[in-house]
Short mmCIF file of C-alpha atoms in Angstrom, two decimals:
data_model
loop_
_atom_site.label_atom_id
_atom_site.label_comp_id
_atom_site.label_asym_id
_atom_site.label_seq_id
_atom_site.Cartn_x
_atom_site.Cartn_y
_atom_site.Cartn_z
CA LEU A 14 134.41 -80.67 147.09
CA PRO A 15 132.50 -80.68 143.84
CA ALA A 16 130.31 -83.72 143.36
CA ALA A 17 132.25 -85.06 140.43
CA GLY A 18 130.48 -88.31 139.74
CA VAL A 19 127.02 -87.10 140.51
CA SER A 20 125.24 -85.29 137.74
CA LEU A 21 121.50 -84.90 137.69
CA ARG A 22 119.77 -86.56 134.84
CA LEU A 23 117.35 -84.02 133.51
CA CYS A 24 114.84 -85.14 131.00
CA SER A 25 112.43 -82.30 130.65
CA THR A 26 109.91 -83.71 128.24
CA GLY A 27 109.02 -86.54 125.95
CA GLY A 28 109.38 -89.63 128.09
CA ALA A 29 109.88 -92.88 126.22
CA PRO A 30 106.60 -94.75 125.96
CA GLY A 31 106.51 -98.35 126.98
CA GLY A 32 110.22 -99.00 127.16
CA ILE A 33 111.06 -98.93 123.46
CA ASN A 34 114.58 -98.01 122.55
CA LYS A 35 113.91 -94.48 121.38
CA PRO A 36 117.33 -93.57 119.96
CA VAL A 37 117.42 -96.71 117.81
CA ILE A 38 113.91 -96.13 116.51
CA GLU A 39 114.65 -92.49 115.80
CA ARG A 40 117.74 -93.33 113.84
CA ILE A 41 115.97 -96.02 111.88
CA ILE A 42 113.08 -93.80 110.94
CA ARG A 43 115.30 -90.86 110.13
CA VAL A 44 117.59 -92.87 107.88
CA ASP A 45 114.77 -94.66 106.13
CA HIS A 46 112.91 -91.42 105.58
CA ALA A 47 116.03 -89.88 104.07
CA GLY A 48 116.41 -92.93 101.85
CA GLU A 49 112.86 -92.81 100.58
CA TYR A 50 113.16 -89.09 100.02
CA GLY A 51 116.35 -89.63 98.04
CA ALA A 52 114.73 -92.40 96.01
CA ASN A 53 111.89 -90.04 95.16
CA ARG A 54 114.33 -87.46 93.93
CA ILE A 55 116.17 -90.06 91.86
CA TYR A 56 112.98 -90.96 90.05
CA ALA A 57 112.19 -87.29 89.62
CA GLY A 58 115.56 -86.83 87.97
CA GLN A 59 115.01 -89.84 85.71
CA MET A 60 111.57 -88.60 84.71
CA ALA A 61 112.97 -85.19 83.90
CA VAL A 62 115.22 -86.81 81.27
CA LEU A 63 113.34 -89.90 80.13
CA GLY A 64 109.83 -88.73 80.95
CA ARG A 65 108.79 -88.32 77.34
CA SER A 66 110.43 -91.50 76.09
CA SER A 67 108.79 -94.91 75.84
CA VAL A 68 110.10 -95.98 79.21
CA GLY A 69 108.51 -92.93 80.83
CA PRO A 70 105.33 -94.64 82.07
CA VAL A 71 107.36 -97.42 83.71
CA ILE A 72 109.46 -94.92 85.59
CA GLN A 73 106.35 -92.95 86.53
CA GLN A 74 104.78 -96.08 87.97
CA MET A 75 107.84 -96.88 90.05
CA TRP A 76 107.96 -93.28 91.18
CA ASN A 77 104.38 -93.49 92.39
CA GLN A 78 105.29 -96.50 94.52
CA GLU A 79 108.13 -94.55 96.06
CA LYS A 80 105.79 -91.68 96.80
CA ASP A 81 103.68 -94.11 98.77
CA HIS A 82 106.70 -95.27 100.74
CA LEU A 83 107.69 -91.71 101.50
CA LYS A 84 104.23 -90.92 102.71
CA LYS A 85 104.36 -93.91 105.03
CA PHE A 86 107.59 -92.72 106.54
CA ASN A 87 106.27 -89.20 106.89
CA ASP A 88 103.44 -90.60 108.95
CA LEU A 89 105.83 -92.65 111.08
CA MET A 90 108.00 -89.63 111.60
CA VAL A 91 105.11 -87.61 112.97
CA ALA A 92 103.85 -90.49 115.10
CA TYR A 93 107.20 -91.12 116.78
CA ARG A 94 108.18 -87.45 116.85
CA VAL A 95 111.43 -88.03 115.03
CA ARG A 96 113.27 -85.15 113.47
CA PRO A 97 114.11 -85.35 109.79
CA THR A 98 117.73 -85.46 108.75
CA VAL A 99 119.39 -82.11 108.43
CA LEU A 100 120.89 -83.22 105.11
CA LEU A 101 117.55 -83.20 103.31
CA PRO A 102 118.46 -80.32 100.96
CA PHE A 103 121.60 -82.21 100.04
CA TRP A 104 119.72 -85.43 99.31
CA ASN A 105 117.26 -83.35 97.32
CA VAL A 106 119.92 -82.21 94.90
CA ALA A 107 122.09 -85.32 94.98
CA GLY A 108 119.16 -87.63 94.27
CA PHE A 109 117.95 -85.56 91.37
CA VAL A 110 121.42 -85.34 89.87
CA LEU A 111 121.96 -89.08 90.23
CA GLY A 112 118.64 -89.85 88.58
CA ALA A 113 119.14 -87.39 85.77
CA GLY A 114 122.75 -88.48 85.27
CA THR A 115 121.98 -92.18 84.96
CA ALA A 116 118.99 -91.42 82.73
CA LEU A 117 121.28 -89.50 80.39
CA LEU A 118 123.18 -92.76 79.97
CA GLY A 119 120.07 -94.14 78.39
CA ARG A 120 117.33 -96.36 79.63
CA LYS A 121 119.68 -99.21 80.48
CA GLY A 122 121.58 -96.84 82.70
CA ALA A 123 118.39 -95.68 84.37
CA MET A 124 117.26 -99.22 85.05
CA ALA A 125 120.67 -100.22 86.34
CA CYS A 126 120.55 -97.32 88.77
CA THR A 127 117.11 -98.32 89.94
CA VAL A 128 118.13 -101.93 90.48
CA ALA A 129 121.21 -100.92 92.46
CA VAL A 130 119.23 -98.55 94.64
CA GLU A 131 116.51 -101.07 95.36
CA GLU A 132 119.04 -103.79 96.22
CA SER A 133 120.88 -101.64 98.69
CA ILE A 134 117.63 -100.47 100.22
CA SER A 135 116.44 -104.01 100.79
CA ASP A 136 119.77 -105.04 102.35
CA HIS A 137 119.54 -102.03 104.61
CA TYR A 138 115.97 -102.75 105.65
CA ASN A 139 116.81 -106.37 106.32
CA SER A 140 119.56 -105.45 108.73
CA GLN A 141 117.23 -103.00 110.46
CA ILE A 142 114.61 -105.69 110.80
CA ARG A 143 117.25 -107.93 112.29
CA THR A 144 118.20 -105.25 114.80
CA LEU A 145 114.62 -104.72 115.90
CA VAL A 146 113.82 -108.43 116.09
CA GLU A 147 116.97 -109.13 118.07
CA GLU A 148 115.90 -106.66 120.68
CA ASP A 149 112.31 -107.63 121.07
CA PRO A 150 109.94 -108.57 118.27
CA GLU A 151 106.84 -107.88 120.34
CA LYS A 152 107.65 -104.28 121.19
CA TYR A 153 108.33 -103.36 117.62
CA LYS A 154 105.59 -105.39 115.98
CA GLU A 155 103.92 -102.32 114.57
CA LEU A 156 107.11 -100.95 113.08
CA LEU A 157 108.15 -104.30 111.70
CA GLN A 158 104.89 -104.58 109.82
CA VAL A 159 105.80 -101.45 107.93
CA PHE A 160 108.88 -103.19 106.65
CA LEU B 15 121.87 -79.79 164.28
CA ARG B 16 124.81 -82.11 163.97
CA CYS B 17 126.76 -81.45 160.80
CA GLN B 18 128.25 -84.84 160.31
CA LEU B 19 129.30 -86.07 156.90
CA SER B 20 131.22 -83.70 154.72
CA VAL B 21 130.15 -84.90 151.30
CA PRO B 22 127.51 -87.63 151.30
CA GLN B 23 128.17 -89.07 147.87
CA ARG B 24 126.92 -92.61 148.07
CA ALA B 25 123.16 -93.11 148.15
CA LEU B 26 123.43 -95.31 151.22
CA GLN B 27 125.30 -92.64 153.08
CA ALA B 28 122.77 -90.08 151.98
CA SER B 29 119.82 -92.08 153.18
CA ALA B 30 121.66 -92.88 156.40
CA VAL B 31 122.10 -89.16 156.94
CA LEU B 32 118.44 -88.63 156.22
CA LYS B 33 117.33 -91.23 158.69
CA ARG B 34 119.63 -90.03 161.45
CA VAL B 35 118.76 -86.36 161.09
CA SER B 36 115.07 -87.06 160.81
CA ASP B 37 115.16 -89.22 163.94
CA GLU B 38 116.84 -86.42 165.82
CA GLN B 39 114.66 -83.61 164.66
CA HIS B 40 111.27 -85.20 164.54
CA LYS B 41 110.29 -86.86 167.78
CA GLU B 42 106.74 -87.27 166.61
CA PRO B 43 105.96 -90.47 164.73
CA LEU B 44 106.72 -90.45 161.06
CA ALA B 45 103.87 -90.01 158.64
CA SER B 46 101.68 -93.00 157.99
CA SER B 47 102.97 -93.65 154.51
CA SER B 48 105.95 -95.90 154.92
CA GLN B 49 107.84 -94.31 152.06
CA GLN B 50 107.74 -90.83 153.45
CA GLN B 51 110.72 -90.11 155.63
CA PHE B 52 110.21 -86.48 156.49
CA ASP B 53 107.47 -84.27 157.74
CA SER B 54 106.43 -82.37 154.67
CA HIS B 55 107.48 -78.81 154.96
CA PRO B 56 104.39 -76.57 154.74
CA THR B 57 105.61 -74.93 151.60
CA ASP B 58 107.09 -78.09 150.14
CA GLN B 59 105.11 -78.77 147.03
CA GLN B 60 106.66 -82.16 146.29
CA PRO B 61 104.27 -85.08 145.90
CA LYS B 62 104.51 -87.92 148.42
CA GLU B 63 107.23 -90.40 147.69
CA GLU B 64 105.75 -93.57 146.29
CA PRO B 65 107.41 -96.22 144.16
CA GLN B 66 105.00 -95.67 141.35
CA GLY B 67 104.73 -91.95 142.07
CA PRO B 68 104.12 -89.62 139.14
CA ARG B 69 107.62 -88.34 138.62
CA PRO B 70 108.15 -88.90 134.91
CA SER B 71 110.13 -85.75 134.55
CA TYR B 72 113.05 -86.75 136.68
CA THR B 73 113.97 -90.33 136.00
CA GLY B 74 113.33 -92.27 132.86
CA GLN B 75 113.12 -95.55 134.71
CA GLY B 76 111.56 -96.61 137.98
CA GLY B 77 113.69 -94.79 140.50
CA GLN B 78 113.19 -96.81 143.61
CA GLU B 79 114.32 -100.29 144.37
CA SER B 80 112.39 -100.82 147.56
CA GLU B 81 109.53 -98.98 149.11
CA ASP B 82 111.53 -97.17 151.76
CA TYR B 83 114.46 -96.33 149.62
CA GLU B 84 114.54 -92.95 147.96
CA SER B 85 117.07 -92.80 145.17
CA GLU B 86 119.81 -90.28 145.48
CA GLU B 87 118.57 -88.54 142.40
CA GLN B 88 115.09 -88.05 143.78
CA LEU B 89 116.57 -86.72 146.98
CA GLN B 90 118.65 -84.23 145.04
CA HIS B 91 115.60 -83.10 143.13
CA ARG B 92 113.71 -82.57 146.37
CA ILE B 93 116.52 -80.52 147.81
CA LEU B 94 116.78 -78.37 144.71
CA THR B 95 113.06 -77.78 144.58
CA ALA B 96 113.10 -76.72 148.21
CA ALA B 97 116.06 -74.48 147.46
CA LEU B 98 114.14 -72.52 144.83
CA GLU B 99 112.26 -70.74 147.58
CA PHE B 100 115.49 -69.12 148.73
CA VAL B 101 116.75 -68.07 145.34
CA PRO B 102 115.22 -64.58 145.33
CA GLU B 103 117.17 -63.90 148.52
CA HIS B 104 120.44 -65.77 147.98
CA GLY B 105 120.63 -66.09 144.23
CA TRP B 106 121.51 -69.33 142.45
CA THR B 107 124.11 -70.32 144.95
CA ALA B 108 125.13 -72.99 147.36
CA GLU B 109 123.59 -70.88 150.13
CA ALA B 110 120.16 -71.26 148.59
CA ILE B 111 120.70 -75.01 148.32
CA ALA B 112 121.85 -75.17 151.92
CA GLU B 113 118.76 -73.30 153.07
CA GLY B 114 116.60 -75.61 151.01
CA ALA B 115 118.26 -78.65 152.53
CA LYS B 116 117.63 -77.26 155.99
CA THR B 117 113.90 -76.88 155.36
CA LEU B 118 113.82 -80.57 154.51
CA GLY B 119 115.47 -81.37 157.78
CA LEU B 120 118.82 -82.13 156.27
CA SER B 121 122.21 -80.89 157.21
CA ALA B 122 123.28 -77.74 155.39
CA ALA B 123 126.39 -79.62 154.34
CA SER B 124 124.32 -81.65 151.93
CA ALA B 125 124.69 -78.67 149.62
CA GLY B 126 128.13 -80.12 149.07
CA MET B 127 126.47 -82.73 146.85
CA PHE B 128 126.11 -80.10 144.20
CA GLN B 129 128.49 -78.00 142.21
CA ASN B 130 129.43 -74.66 143.65
CA ASP B 131 128.25 -72.43 140.86
CA GLY B 132 124.57 -73.27 141.21
CA SER B 133 124.41 -74.82 137.72
CA GLU B 134 122.47 -77.82 138.85
CA LEU B 135 119.95 -75.68 140.66
CA ILE B 136 119.33 -73.62 137.55
CA LEU B 137 119.14 -76.64 135.25
CA HIS B 138 116.74 -78.29 137.67
CA PHE B 139 114.58 -75.18 137.64
CA VAL B 140 114.56 -74.99 133.85
CA SER B 141 113.71 -78.65 133.59
CA GLN B 142 110.87 -78.20 136.05
CA CYS B 143 109.49 -75.23 134.11
CA ASN B 144 109.63 -77.18 130.88
CA THR B 145 107.74 -80.03 132.45
CA LYS B 146 105.10 -77.65 133.73
CA LEU B 147 104.78 -76.15 130.28
CA SER B 148 104.36 -79.59 128.69
CA GLU B 149 101.68 -80.47 131.19
CA LEU B 150 99.90 -77.20 130.54
CA LEU B 151 99.99 -77.70 126.78
CA GLU B 152 98.84 -81.29 127.17
CA GLN B 153 95.91 -80.08 129.28
CA GLU B 154 94.93 -77.53 126.69
CA GLN B 155 95.17 -80.11 123.95
CA LYS B 156 92.87 -82.44 125.87
CA GLN B 157 90.38 -79.64 126.33
CA VAL B 158 90.33 -78.95 122.61
CA GLN B 159 89.92 -82.64 121.86
CA LEU B 160 87.03 -82.88 124.27
CA GLY B 161 85.47 -79.90 122.60
CA GLU B 162 85.64 -77.81 125.74
CA ALA B 163 87.84 -75.19 124.15
CA GLU B 164 88.41 -73.70 120.75
CA LYS B 165 91.52 -74.55 118.81
CA LYS B 166 93.69 -71.47 118.84
CA PRO B 167 95.13 -69.99 115.66
CA LEU B 168 98.83 -70.70 115.33
CA ASP B 169 100.17 -67.27 116.22
CA GLN B 170 97.94 -67.08 119.29
CA PHE B 171 99.05 -70.55 120.36
CA LEU B 172 102.73 -69.75 120.06
CA ARG B 173 102.29 -66.44 121.86
CA ASP B 174 100.44 -68.04 124.74
CA ALA B 175 102.89 -70.90 125.08
CA VAL B 176 105.93 -68.63 125.17
CA GLU B 177 104.20 -66.23 127.53
CA ALA B 178 103.20 -69.06 129.88
CA ARG B 179 106.74 -70.35 129.95
CA LEU B 180 108.29 -66.93 130.52
CA ARG B 181 105.84 -66.09 133.27
CA MET B 182 107.35 -68.94 135.28
CA LEU B 183 110.47 -66.80 135.54
CA ILE B 184 108.70 -63.90 137.20
CA PRO B 185 109.31 -64.91 140.84
CA TYR B 186 113.03 -65.23 140.07
CA ILE B 187 113.36 -62.40 137.63
CA GLU B 188 115.83 -60.43 139.75
CA LYS B 189 118.34 -63.25 139.69
CA TRP B 190 117.57 -64.59 136.24
CA PRO B 191 120.29 -62.66 134.35
CA GLN B 192 122.79 -64.38 136.66
CA ALA B 193 121.20 -67.72 135.80
CA LEU B 194 121.38 -67.04 132.07
CA SER B 195 125.06 -66.28 132.24
CA ILE B 196 125.71 -69.47 134.20
CA LEU B 197 123.73 -71.47 131.65
CA LEU B 198 126.03 -70.13 128.95
CA LEU B 199 129.16 -71.49 130.62
CA PRO B 200 130.78 -74.04 128.31
CA HIS B 201 130.28 -76.98 130.62
CA ASN B 202 126.59 -76.20 130.93
CA ILE B 203 125.86 -75.57 127.30
CA PRO B 204 125.06 -79.16 126.27
CA ALA B 205 122.51 -79.54 129.05
CA SER B 206 120.93 -76.10 128.66
CA LEU B 207 120.82 -76.39 124.88
CA ASN B 208 119.17 -79.78 125.21
CA LEU B 209 116.52 -78.36 127.54
CA LEU B 210 115.91 -75.41 125.24
CA THR B 211 115.54 -77.48 122.09
CA SER B 212 113.24 -80.01 123.68
CA MET B 213 111.05 -77.23 125.03
CA ILE B 214 110.76 -75.60 121.63
CA ASP B 215 110.10 -78.97 120.03
CA ASP B 216 107.34 -79.57 122.55
CA ILE B 217 105.68 -76.25 121.79
CA TRP B 218 105.69 -77.00 118.07
CA HIS B 219 104.41 -80.50 118.66
CA TYR B 220 101.41 -79.25 120.58
CA ALA B 221 100.94 -76.48 118.02
CA GLY B 222 100.29 -79.28 115.56
CA ASP B 223 103.47 -79.11 113.52
CA GLN B 224 103.76 -82.15 111.31
CA SER B 225 106.50 -81.05 108.97
CA THR B 226 108.88 -83.73 107.82
CA ASP B 227 111.11 -81.62 105.64
CA PHE B 228 113.53 -78.83 106.27
CA ASN B 229 110.70 -76.72 107.63
CA TRP B 230 111.08 -78.78 110.78
CA TYR B 231 114.37 -76.99 111.38
CA THR B 232 113.39 -73.53 110.23
CA ARG B 233 110.32 -73.49 112.44
CA ARG B 234 112.25 -74.50 115.51
CA ALA B 235 115.06 -72.10 114.78
CA VAL B 236 112.64 -69.22 114.35
CA LEU B 237 110.74 -70.01 117.53
CA THR B 238 113.99 -70.36 119.47
CA GLY B 239 114.97 -66.92 118.26
CA VAL B 240 111.61 -65.51 119.32
CA TYR B 241 111.88 -67.12 122.74
CA ASN B 242 115.43 -65.99 123.43
CA THR B 243 114.93 -62.41 122.35
CA THR B 244 111.71 -62.13 124.33
CA GLU B 245 113.47 -63.53 127.39
CA LEU B 246 116.16 -60.88 127.09
CA VAL B 247 113.59 -58.12 126.68
CA MET B 248 111.85 -59.41 129.78
CA MET B 249 115.04 -58.97 131.80
CA GLN B 250 115.00 -55.28 131.06
CA ASP B 251 111.28 -54.73 131.26
CA SER B 252 109.91 -52.62 134.06
CA SER B 253 106.39 -52.07 132.75
CA PRO B 254 103.42 -53.25 134.84
CA ASP B 255 102.97 -57.02 134.50
CA PHE B 256 105.59 -57.01 131.74
CA GLU B 257 103.14 -55.74 129.15
CA ASP B 258 105.99 -54.37 127.02
CA THR B 259 107.44 -57.87 126.85
CA TRP B 260 104.16 -59.41 125.72
CA ARG B 261 103.77 -56.73 123.08
CA PHE B 262 107.30 -57.43 121.86
CA LEU B 263 106.44 -61.13 121.77
CA GLU B 264 103.32 -60.45 119.73
CA ASN B 265 105.31 -58.52 117.16
CA ARG B 266 107.99 -61.19 116.89
CA VAL B 267 105.47 -63.96 116.42
CA ALA B 268 103.73 -61.87 113.74
CA ASP B 269 107.11 -61.45 112.04
CA ALA B 270 107.62 -65.18 112.16
CA MET B 271 104.25 -65.79 110.52
CA ASN B 272 105.11 -63.28 107.82
CA MET B 273 108.40 -65.01 107.23
CA GLY B 274 106.51 -68.09 106.17
CA ASN B 275 104.38 -66.12 103.77
CA THR B 276 107.38 -64.35 102.33
CA ALA B 277 109.14 -67.65 101.78
CA ASN B 278 106.12 -68.94 99.88
CA GLN B 279 105.96 -65.81 97.76
CA VAL B 280 109.64 -66.05 96.92
CA GLN B 281 109.19 -69.65 95.93
CA SER B 282 106.23 -69.02 93.64
CA THR B 283 108.01 -66.09 92.04
CA GLY B 284 110.99 -68.34 91.49
CA GLU B 285 108.84 -71.04 89.96
CA ALA B 286 107.14 -68.57 87.66
CA LEU B 287 110.52 -67.30 86.54
CA VAL B 288 111.76 -70.79 85.81
CA GLN B 289 108.68 -71.58 83.76
CA GLY B 290 109.15 -68.38 81.84
CA LEU B 291 112.74 -69.27 81.08
CA MET B 292 111.84 -72.81 80.04
CA GLY B 293 109.18 -71.45 77.74
CA ALA B 294 111.66 -69.06 76.21
CA ALA B 295 114.18 -71.88 75.74
CA VAL B 296 111.62 -74.10 74.04
CA THR B 297 110.55 -71.26 71.77
CA VAL B 298 114.12 -70.55 70.80
CA SER B 299 114.93 -74.21 70.17
CA ASN B 300 111.78 -74.58 68.05
CA ALA B 301 112.73 -71.52 66.09
CA GLU B 302 116.20 -72.96 65.57
CA THR B 303 115.00 -76.38 64.41
CA ARG B 304 112.51 -74.85 62.02
CA ARG B 305 115.16 -72.75 60.32
#
């Protein structure tokens, strides 16, 4: 009689430290990293079109902030040993195209794109914060500070 | 030896079996530790059962609910580990598991707890090897951090890690091709793939990989390829101490290193080309506007 209900749980490596919910953390970090990466590419696209115009320095400044955010998530990714999303090449192209496309609509278009992106990012982060706090604010204190 | 229960599925039944058989077989008093229920077999390399025992590889959470109670899962792991000794003779089969159970003082029928094709035994073995590899790499990392050892160059590190992991197969090498084919059965693929990917990820982690872009995937894919091909070569290798295999491994790792360099060269060539084209476009557009 095969032991139908009994299957050995094999976790070969990488035990979860201190009882944090690893899958949730991994997903959060992966998604946020992808988002920051995409945002970077959007600004790169905008700079490619509007870089030499008068609004260029503004975009450059915002881009530098995003670079900071991306670096932060890169560090988190290494610290928690999270794998990056497999769609990175896609976000690479899509972000650039979106940025360049909206920039071609003129500076109003570029700014509108930026505002929309930032709004959706902040909504997204807020719901992630809520998820983490609901579970246990203490465990995730470090991560929450990043947000 | 009374072969009582046919398939002890429930943990309570299992521990009841254990207690009854152990009472029969071992007239001498049980070992002093209250958690230990069996005389340790001389060749049994399992650590003593303690609630806070160091068994991070098997259960993600605290396995035991009371001090005397050994979870069913831990029992299964002990049986499978004991069964490994009999694999060279019986292969990855229920016979090996039955023999292993017998050395622990259990009824041979407890092999009925496991599937008939030996999958669980093989997966258990792979998981155990991966854990050993992680521990080894962790040790080495500590030594480097303490300054007791030199940090190895990347190709050397990868070579040594893969070699260390493959050497764990040597005692079972006769029966390993059978194990590989069982691991490729559809119902085993999720588990075996999971074990493989986490092992490769571990090796890269200890090698110091910090990539957060698509390189993360290419590196792991390449190393997986290196590992799998070397494993297959090892199956067919009859040279002394598998030196042909290690030479093959060295060449594959060197290829992998070159791949990285080639990729960089392609990229810089591409960039140079693009700049050239942009320059040409600007020149042409200037020429046009001036006309």
